[in-house]
Amino acid sequence: MNLSPPYRPQDSGISREGSLLRMTPQRQEVYRMLLAKRDHPSANEVFMRVRGRLPNISLATVYNCLEALVEHGLVKQVNFERGSSRYCPNLEAHGHFHDASRGVIVDVKFKPGMTLADVLELPEGAVIQDVEINLRGQLGLA
Amino acid sequence: MNLSPPYRPQDSGISREGSLLRMTPQRQEVYRMLLAKRDHPSANEVFMRVRGRLPNISLATVYNCLEALVEHGLVKQVNFERGSSRYCPNLEAHGHFHDASRGVIVDVKFKPGMTLADVLELPEGAVIQDVEINLRGQLGLA
DNA sequence: GATTTATTGAGAATAATTCTTGATATCGGG
DNA sequence: CCCGATATCAAGAATTATTCTCAATAAATC
């Protein structure tokens, strides 16, 4: 998979879910930025970062790209309370810890072999499509 | 604690957290509605239900009341993706399962004695103020 | 009882996101 | 390779849930 511009049709087809995702220059750059700095940026933050390489990109296009990446399973959308959505390229099952006083969100791993089903009484016969675990608080000193 | 109108000052003082909450007729009615039908209504749904008894209440006041109840720990605010916030009077630690095809949100209990800390590798020394667990999918036949 | 503070209701304002539209770009079939 | 069908883009308008502003009322405090 080639993520460098210029865009060439043969770059298309990145996806982890149903249909293929056409990897346009805009989507490439948005995805690249998410991989480069994994600090859970908002759409607007992605917009500002991406403008360095694509000065003509619009915020609406950033939203479109993020939506496409999320729909194709390359990126996770993270929502804390009613704040703006944030985006995370970590595809492993994990939660998020938000320290508002430091203004950071960090990934929280599962203990090896553990899942939510080990602690929750899931409804009988339920099919789970997606799980979201959000913690709020203060990180330790380190 | 008296939750019936008319409002009398001695009804004040309901709270599970820091300062006391003045239990005005509006807050009473909003809280009463949440307890009466625990289907995780949005602010607007609460507004419509509360109008039966308080025809002059405004949506802004419903938001104010919900905010006050949440701040004082009597009600939990539940957020799914970017939809409107929903409100839940179940104060036990629990998660929420959202079945979009049925349009319902159900509470999901923890297994006895279990907590998130049993499955997550929490950051060393972190102080957790709040936890949110949201599941999306389809409930079983029952 | 007078003064201060909190709450209410009505509507305006805000913020994040989505929608609309016309222009471009890509795809697939012949 | 050319052409119609589709997809994507950018710009700005529109939407939606929520918050803010402010004058009026109510309750708490002095």
CSV table of C-alpha atoms (C1' of nucleotides) in Angstrom, one decimal:
chain,number,residue,atom,x,y,z
A,1,MET,CA,0.0,0.0,0.0
A,2,ASN,CA,1.4,3.3,-1.1
A,3,LEU,CA,0.5,6.3,1.0
A,4,SER,CA,2.7,8.9,-0.8
A,5,PRO,CA,1.3,11.4,-3.1
A,6,PRO,CA,0.7,11.8,-6.0
A,7,TYR,CA,-2.5,9.8,-5.9
A,8,ARG,CA,-2.5,6.8,-8.3
A,9,PRO,CA,-5.5,4.6,-8.9
A,10,GLN,CA,-3.7,1.5,-7.9
A,11,ASP,CA,-3.5,2.8,-4.3
A,12,SER,CA,-7.2,2.3,-4.0
A,13,GLY,CA,-8.7,-0.6,-2.1
A,14,ILE,CA,-7.7,-0.1,1.5
A,15,SER,CA,-10.3,-1.4,3.8
A,16,ARG,CA,-11.0,-3.7,6.7
A,17,GLU,CA,-14.7,-4.0,6.2
A,18,GLY,CA,-17.2,-4.4,3.3
A,19,SER,CA,-16.5,-2.3,0.2
A,20,LEU,CA,-13.2,-0.9,-0.9
A,21,LEU,CA,-12.1,2.6,0.0
A,22,ARG,CA,-10.8,4.8,-2.8
A,23,MET,CA,-7.6,6.2,-1.3
A,24,THR,CA,-7.7,9.8,-2.6
A,25,PRO,CA,-4.9,12.3,-1.8
A,26,GLN,CA,-7.2,13.9,0.9
A,27,ARG,CA,-8.0,10.6,2.6
A,28,GLN,CA,-4.4,9.6,2.4
A,29,GLU,CA,-3.2,12.7,4.1
A,30,VAL,CA,-5.9,12.6,6.8
A,31,TYR,CA,-5.0,9.0,7.5
A,32,ARG,CA,-1.3,9.7,7.5
A,33,MET,CA,-1.7,12.5,9.9
A,34,LEU,CA,-3.7,10.3,12.3
A,35,LEU,CA,-1.0,7.7,12.2
A,36,ALA,CA,1.8,10.3,12.6
A,37,LYS,CA,0.5,11.9,15.8
A,38,ARG,CA,-1.8,9.7,17.8
A,39,ASP,CA,-3.1,12.2,20.2
A,40,HIS,CA,-6.7,11.9,19.3
A,41,PRO,CA,-7.2,15.1,17.4
A,42,SER,CA,-10.6,16.5,16.6
A,43,ALA,CA,-11.7,17.0,13.0
A,44,ASN,CA,-10.7,20.7,13.2
A,45,GLU,CA,-7.2,19.7,14.5
A,46,VAL,CA,-6.8,17.2,11.7
A,47,PHE,CA,-7.9,20.0,9.3
A,48,MET,CA,-5.2,22.3,10.5
A,49,ARG,CA,-2.5,19.7,10.4
A,50,VAL,CA,-3.4,18.5,6.9
A,51,ARG,CA,-3.4,22.0,5.4
A,52,GLY,CA,0.4,21.9,5.5
A,53,ARG,CA,0.4,19.4,2.6
A,54,LEU,CA,-3.0,20.1,1.1
A,55,PRO,CA,-3.6,23.9,1.4
A,56,ASN,CA,-6.8,23.7,-0.5
A,57,ILE,CA,-8.6,21.1,1.5
A,58,SER,CA,-11.8,22.1,3.2
A,59,LEU,CA,-13.1,21.2,6.6
A,60,ALA,CA,-16.1,19.5,5.1
A,61,THR,CA,-13.7,17.3,3.2
A,62,VAL,CA,-11.8,16.4,6.3
A,63,TYR,CA,-15.2,15.4,7.8
A,64,ASN,CA,-15.9,13.4,4.7
A,65,CYS,CA,-12.5,11.7,4.8
A,66,LEU,CA,-12.8,10.9,8.5
A,67,GLU,CA,-16.2,9.5,8.0
A,68,ALA,CA,-15.0,7.3,5.2
A,69,LEU,CA,-12.0,6.1,7.2
A,70,VAL,CA,-14.3,5.3,10.2
A,71,GLU,CA,-16.8,3.5,8.0
A,72,HIS,CA,-14.1,1.3,6.5
A,73,GLY,CA,-12.7,0.5,9.8
A,74,LEU,CA,-9.4,2.1,9.6
A,75,VAL,CA,-10.0,4.7,12.3
A,76,LYS,CA,-12.1,4.8,15.4
A,77,GLN,CA,-14.2,7.7,16.4
A,78,VAL,CA,-14.0,8.7,20.0
A,79,ASN,CA,-16.6,10.7,21.8
A,80,PHE,CA,-16.3,12.2,25.2
A,81,GLU,CA,-19.4,13.7,26.6
A,82,ARG,CA,-20.6,16.3,24.2
A,83,GLY,CA,-17.2,17.5,23.0
A,84,SER,CA,-16.2,17.3,19.4
A,85,SER,CA,-15.4,13.8,18.1
A,86,ARG,CA,-11.8,12.7,18.1
A,87,TYR,CA,-10.2,10.2,15.9
A,88,CYS,CA,-7.9,7.2,16.7
A,89,PRO,CA,-6.0,4.9,14.4
A,90,ASN,CA,-5.5,2.3,17.1
A,91,LEU,CA,-7.7,-0.6,15.9
A,92,GLU,CA,-7.2,-2.9,18.9
A,93,ALA,CA,-10.0,-3.1,21.4
A,94,HIS,CA,-9.2,-0.5,23.9
A,95,GLY,CA,-10.7,2.2,26.1
A,96,HIS,CA,-9.9,5.9,26.5
A,97,PHE,CA,-8.9,7.8,29.6
A,98,HIS,CA,-9.5,11.5,29.5
A,99,ASP,CA,-7.5,13.8,31.8
A,100,ALA,CA,-9.2,17.2,31.4
A,101,SER,CA,-6.7,19.0,33.6
A,102,ARG,CA,-3.9,17.9,31.3
A,103,GLY,CA,-5.9,18.0,28.2
A,104,VAL,CA,-4.9,14.6,27.1
A,105,ILE,CA,-6.6,11.3,26.1
A,106,VAL,CA,-4.7,8.1,26.4
A,107,ASP,CA,-5.5,4.6,25.2
A,108,VAL,CA,-6.2,2.0,27.9
A,109,LYS,CA,-5.5,-1.6,27.0
A,110,PHE,CA,-7.3,-4.6,28.0
A,111,LYS,CA,-5.5,-7.1,30.2
A,112,PRO,CA,-4.3,-10.0,28.1
A,113,GLY,CA,-7.2,-12.3,27.2
A,114,MET,CA,-9.8,-10.2,29.0
A,115,THR,CA,-12.9,-8.6,27.4
A,116,LEU,CA,-15.8,-6.6,28.6
A,117,ALA,CA,-17.8,-9.9,28.6
A,118,ASP,CA,-15.8,-10.9,31.6
A,119,VAL,CA,-17.2,-8.2,33.8
A,120,LEU,CA,-20.6,-7.4,32.3
A,121,GLU,CA,-23.8,-9.4,32.3
A,122,LEU,CA,-24.5,-9.0,28.7
A,123,PRO,CA,-28.1,-9.4,27.5
A,124,GLU,CA,-28.8,-13.0,26.4
A,125,GLY,CA,-28.3,-13.4,22.7
A,126,ALA,CA,-27.2,-9.9,22.1
A,127,VAL,CA,-24.9,-9.2,19.1
A,128,ILE,CA,-22.4,-6.6,19.9
A,129,GLN,CA,-21.2,-4.4,17.0
A,130,ASP,CA,-19.2,-1.9,18.8
A,131,VAL,CA,-17.9,-1.1,22.3
A,132,GLU,CA,-16.9,2.2,23.8
A,133,ILE,CA,-15.2,2.6,27.1
A,134,ASN,CA,-14.5,6.1,28.4
A,135,LEU,CA,-12.9,7.0,31.6
A,136,ARG,CA,-12.5,10.5,33.1
A,137,GLY,CA,-10.2,11.5,35.8
A,138,GLN,CA,-6.6,12.5,36.5
A,139,LEU,CA,-3.5,10.6,35.4
A,140,GLY,CA,-0.8,9.9,38.0
A,141,LEU,CA,2.4,11.9,38.4
A,142,ALA,CA,4.6,10.0,35.9
B,1,MET,CA,-38.1,13.5,51.1
B,2,ASN,CA,-41.3,14.8,49.6
B,3,LEU,CA,-41.6,14.9,45.9
B,4,SER,CA,-45.2,16.1,45.6
B,5,PRO,CA,-46.2,19.6,44.7
B,6,PRO,CA,-46.7,22.2,45.9
B,7,TYR,CA,-43.0,23.0,46.5
B,8,ARG,CA,-42.1,23.7,50.1
B,9,PRO,CA,-38.7,24.9,51.2
B,10,GLN,CA,-38.2,22.0,53.6
B,11,ASP,CA,-38.1,19.7,50.6
B,12,SER,CA,-34.7,21.1,49.6
B,13,GLY,CA,-31.5,19.4,50.3
B,14,ILE,CA,-31.5,16.3,48.1
B,15,SER,CA,-28.0,15.5,47.0
B,16,ARG,CA,-25.4,12.8,46.9
B,17,GLU,CA,-22.5,15.1,46.3
B,18,GLY,CA,-21.1,18.4,47.6
B,19,SER,CA,-23.6,21.2,48.0
B,20,LEU,CA,-27.4,20.8,48.5
B,21,LEU,CA,-29.9,20.9,45.6
B,22,ARG,CA,-32.9,23.1,46.0
B,23,MET,CA,-35.7,20.9,44.9
B,24,THR,CA,-37.9,23.3,43.0
B,25,PRO,CA,-41.2,22.1,41.4
B,26,GLN,CA,-39.5,21.9,38.0
B,27,ARG,CA,-36.6,19.8,39.3
B,28,GLN,CA,-39.0,17.7,41.2
B,29,GLU,CA,-41.1,17.0,38.2
B,30,VAL,CA,-38.1,16.3,35.9
B,31,TYR,CA,-36.7,13.9,38.5
B,32,ARG,CA,-40.0,12.3,39.0
B,33,MET,CA,-40.4,11.7,35.3
B,34,LEU,CA,-37.0,10.1,35.0
B,35,LEU,CA,-37.8,7.7,37.9
B,36,ALA,CA,-41.3,6.9,36.5
B,37,LYS,CA,-40.2,5.8,33.0
B,38,ARG,CA,-36.6,4.7,32.9
B,39,ASP,CA,-36.2,4.5,29.2
B,40,HIS,CA,-33.3,6.9,28.9
B,41,PRO,CA,-35.2,9.9,27.5
B,42,SER,CA,-33.5,12.9,25.8
B,43,ALA,CA,-33.9,16.4,27.2
B,44,ASN,CA,-36.6,17.0,24.7
B,45,GLU,CA,-38.5,13.9,25.6
B,46,VAL,CA,-38.4,14.8,29.2
B,47,PHE,CA,-39.6,18.3,28.2
B,48,MET,CA,-42.7,16.8,26.5
B,49,ARG,CA,-43.5,14.5,29.4
B,50,VAL,CA,-43.1,17.2,32.0
B,51,ARG,CA,-45.4,19.5,30.3
B,52,GLY,CA,-48.4,17.5,31.4
B,53,ARG,CA,-47.9,18.8,34.9
B,54,LEU,CA,-46.0,21.9,34.3
B,55,PRO,CA,-47.4,23.4,31.1
B,56,ASN,CA,-45.3,26.6,31.4
B,57,ILE,CA,-41.9,24.9,31.7
B,58,SER,CA,-39.4,25.8,29.1
B,59,LEU,CA,-37.0,23.5,27.3
B,60,ALA,CA,-34.1,25.6,28.7
B,61,THR,CA,-35.4,25.0,32.2
B,62,VAL,CA,-35.5,21.3,31.5
B,63,TYR,CA,-31.9,21.5,30.5
B,64,ASN,CA,-31.1,23.4,33.6
B,65,CYS,CA,-32.9,20.9,35.8
B,66,LEU,CA,-31.2,18.0,34.2
B,67,GLU,CA,-27.8,19.6,34.6
B,68,ALA,CA,-28.5,20.3,38.3
B,69,LEU,CA,-29.6,16.7,38.9
B,70,VAL,CA,-26.5,15.4,37.1
B,71,GLU,CA,-24.2,17.7,39.0
B,72,HIS,CA,-25.7,16.6,42.3
B,73,GLY,CA,-25.3,12.9,41.4
B,74,LEU,CA,-29.0,12.0,41.2
B,75,VAL,CA,-29.0,11.3,37.5
B,76,LYS,CA,-26.5,10.1,35.0
B,77,GLN,CA,-26.0,11.6,31.6
B,78,VAL,CA,-25.7,9.0,28.8
B,79,ASN,CA,-24.1,9.9,25.5
B,80,PHE,CA,-24.2,7.6,22.5
B,81,GLU,CA,-22.1,8.8,19.6
B,82,ARG,CA,-23.2,12.2,18.6
B,83,GLY,CA,-26.9,11.8,19.4
B,84,SER,CA,-28.6,13.9,22.0
B,85,SER,CA,-27.8,13.2,25.6
B,86,ARG,CA,-30.1,10.9,27.5
B,87,TYR,CA,-30.7,10.7,31.2
B,88,CYS,CA,-30.7,7.8,33.6
B,89,PRO,CA,-31.7,7.7,37.3
B,90,ASN,CA,-29.9,4.3,37.9
B,91,LEU,CA,-27.0,5.3,40.1
B,92,GLU,CA,-25.3,1.9,40.3
B,93,ALA,CA,-22.2,1.4,38.2
B,94,HIS,CA,-23.5,0.0,34.9
B,95,GLY,CA,-23.2,0.3,31.1
B,96,HIS,CA,-25.6,0.9,28.3
B,97,PHE,CA,-26.5,-1.3,25.4
B,98,HIS,CA,-28.0,0.6,22.5
B,99,ASP,CA,-30.1,-1.4,20.0
B,100,ALA,CA,-30.7,1.1,17.2
B,101,SER,CA,-33.0,-1.2,15.2
B,102,ARG,CA,-35.3,-1.4,18.1
B,103,GLY,CA,-34.6,2.1,19.3
B,104,VAL,CA,-34.0,1.1,22.9
B,105,ILE,CA,-31.2,1.5,25.4
B,106,VAL,CA,-31.0,-1.0,28.2
B,107,ASP,CA,-28.8,-1.0,31.3
B,108,VAL,CA,-26.1,-3.6,31.5
B,109,LYS,CA,-25.0,-4.7,35.0
B,110,PHE,CA,-21.6,-5.6,36.2
B,111,LYS,CA,-21.1,-9.2,37.3
B,112,PRO,CA,-21.1,-9.3,41.1
B,113,GLY,CA,-17.9,-8.0,42.5
B,114,MET,CA,-16.5,-7.1,39.1
B,115,THR,CA,-15.3,-3.7,37.9
B,116,LEU,CA,-13.6,-2.3,34.9
B,117,ALA,CA,-10.3,-2.5,36.7
B,118,ASP,CA,-10.5,-6.3,36.4
B,119,VAL,CA,-10.2,-6.2,32.6
B,120,LEU,CA,-8.4,-2.9,31.9
B,121,GLU,CA,-4.8,-2.0,32.5
B,122,LEU,CA,-5.5,1.3,34.2
B,123,PRO,CA,-2.7,3.9,34.1
B,124,GLU,CA,-0.6,3.8,37.2
B,125,GLY,CA,-1.8,6.1,39.9
B,126,ALA,CA,-4.8,7.4,37.9
B,127,VAL,CA,-7.8,8.8,39.8
B,128,ILE,CA,-11.0,7.8,38.1
B,129,GLN,CA,-13.9,10.2,38.4
B,130,ASP,CA,-16.3,8.6,36.0
B,131,VAL,CA,-16.7,5.7,33.7
B,132,GLU,CA,-18.9,5.3,30.7
B,133,ILE,CA,-19.5,2.0,28.9
B,134,ASN,CA,-21.5,2.0,25.8
B,135,LEU,CA,-22.3,-1.0,23.6
B,136,ARG,CA,-24.0,-0.9,20.3
B,137,GLY,CA,-25.6,-3.9,18.6
B,138,GLN,CA,-28.8,-6.0,18.5
B,139,LEU,CA,-30.5,-7.5,21.4
B,140,GLY,CA,-31.6,-11.1,21.2
B,141,LEU,CA,-35.1,-12.3,20.4
B,142,ALA,CA,-36.6,-12.3,23.9
C,1,DG,C1',-39.0,43.1,56.1
C,2,DA,C1',-35.1,44.4,53.1
C,3,DT,C1',-31.4,42.6,50.5
C,4,DT,C1',-29.0,39.1,48.1
C,5,DT,C1',-28.9,35.1,45.5
C,6,DA,C1',-30.8,31.4,42.8
C,7,DT,C1',-34.0,29.9,39.4
C,8,DT,C1',-37.1,30.4,35.7
C,9,DG,C1',-38.7,31.2,30.8
C,10,DA,C1',-38.2,33.2,26.3
C,11,DG,C1',-35.6,33.8,22.7
C,12,DA,C1',-31.0,34.6,20.8
C,13,DA,C1',-26.5,32.7,20.1
C,14,DT,C1',-23.1,29.0,19.6
C,15,DA,C1',-20.5,24.9,18.0
C,16,DA,C1',-20.0,20.9,15.8
C,17,DT,C1',-21.6,18.6,12.2
C,18,DT,C1',-24.2,17.6,8.0
C,19,DC,C1',-26.3,19.0,3.7
C,20,DT,C1',-26.5,21.2,-0.9
C,21,DT,C1',-24.6,22.3,-5.1
C,22,DG,C1',-21.7,22.8,-9.0
C,23,DA,C1',-17.2,21.4,-10.5
C,24,DT,C1',-13.7,17.7,-11.1
C,25,DA,C1',-12.0,13.4,-11.1
C,26,DT,C1',-12.3,8.5,-11.6
C,27,DC,C1',-14.4,4.1,-13.1
C,28,DG,C1',-16.3,0.7,-16.2
C,29,DG,C1',-18.1,-0.6,-20.6
C,30,DG,C1',-17.8,-0.5,-25.5
D,1,DC,C1',-9.2,5.5,-25.9
D,2,DC,C1',-14.0,7.7,-25.4
D,3,DC,C1',-18.3,8.3,-22.8
D,4,DG,C1',-21.8,8.1,-19.5
D,5,DA,C1',-22.3,6.9,-14.7
D,6,DT,C1',-20.4,7.6,-10.0
D,7,DA,C1',-17.7,9.4,-6.6
D,8,DT,C1',-15.3,13.0,-4.5
D,9,DC,C1',-14.3,17.7,-3.6
D,10,DA,C1',-14.8,22.6,-1.9
D,11,DA,C1',-17.5,26.4,-0.3
D,12,DG,C1',-20.9,27.9,2.0
D,13,DA,C1',-25.7,27.3,3.8
D,14,DA,C1',-28.4,24.7,7.0
D,15,DT,C1',-29.3,21.9,10.9
D,16,DT,C1',-29.4,20.3,15.7
D,17,DA,C1',-28.5,20.0,20.3
D,18,DT,C1',-27.2,22.8,23.6
D,19,DT,C1',-25.8,27.0,26.0
D,20,DC,C1',-26.1,31.8,26.9
D,21,DT,C1',-28.4,36.3,28.0
D,22,DC,C1',-31.5,38.8,30.4
D,23,DA,C1',-35.5,40.4,32.8
D,24,DA,C1',-38.8,38.7,36.1
D,25,DT,C1',-39.9,36.0,40.0
D,26,DA,C1',-39.0,33.3,44.1
D,27,DA,C1',-36.4,31.8,48.0
D,28,DA,C1',-32.7,32.3,51.3
D,29,DT,C1',-30.2,35.2,54.3
D,30,DC,C1',-29.6,39.0,57.0
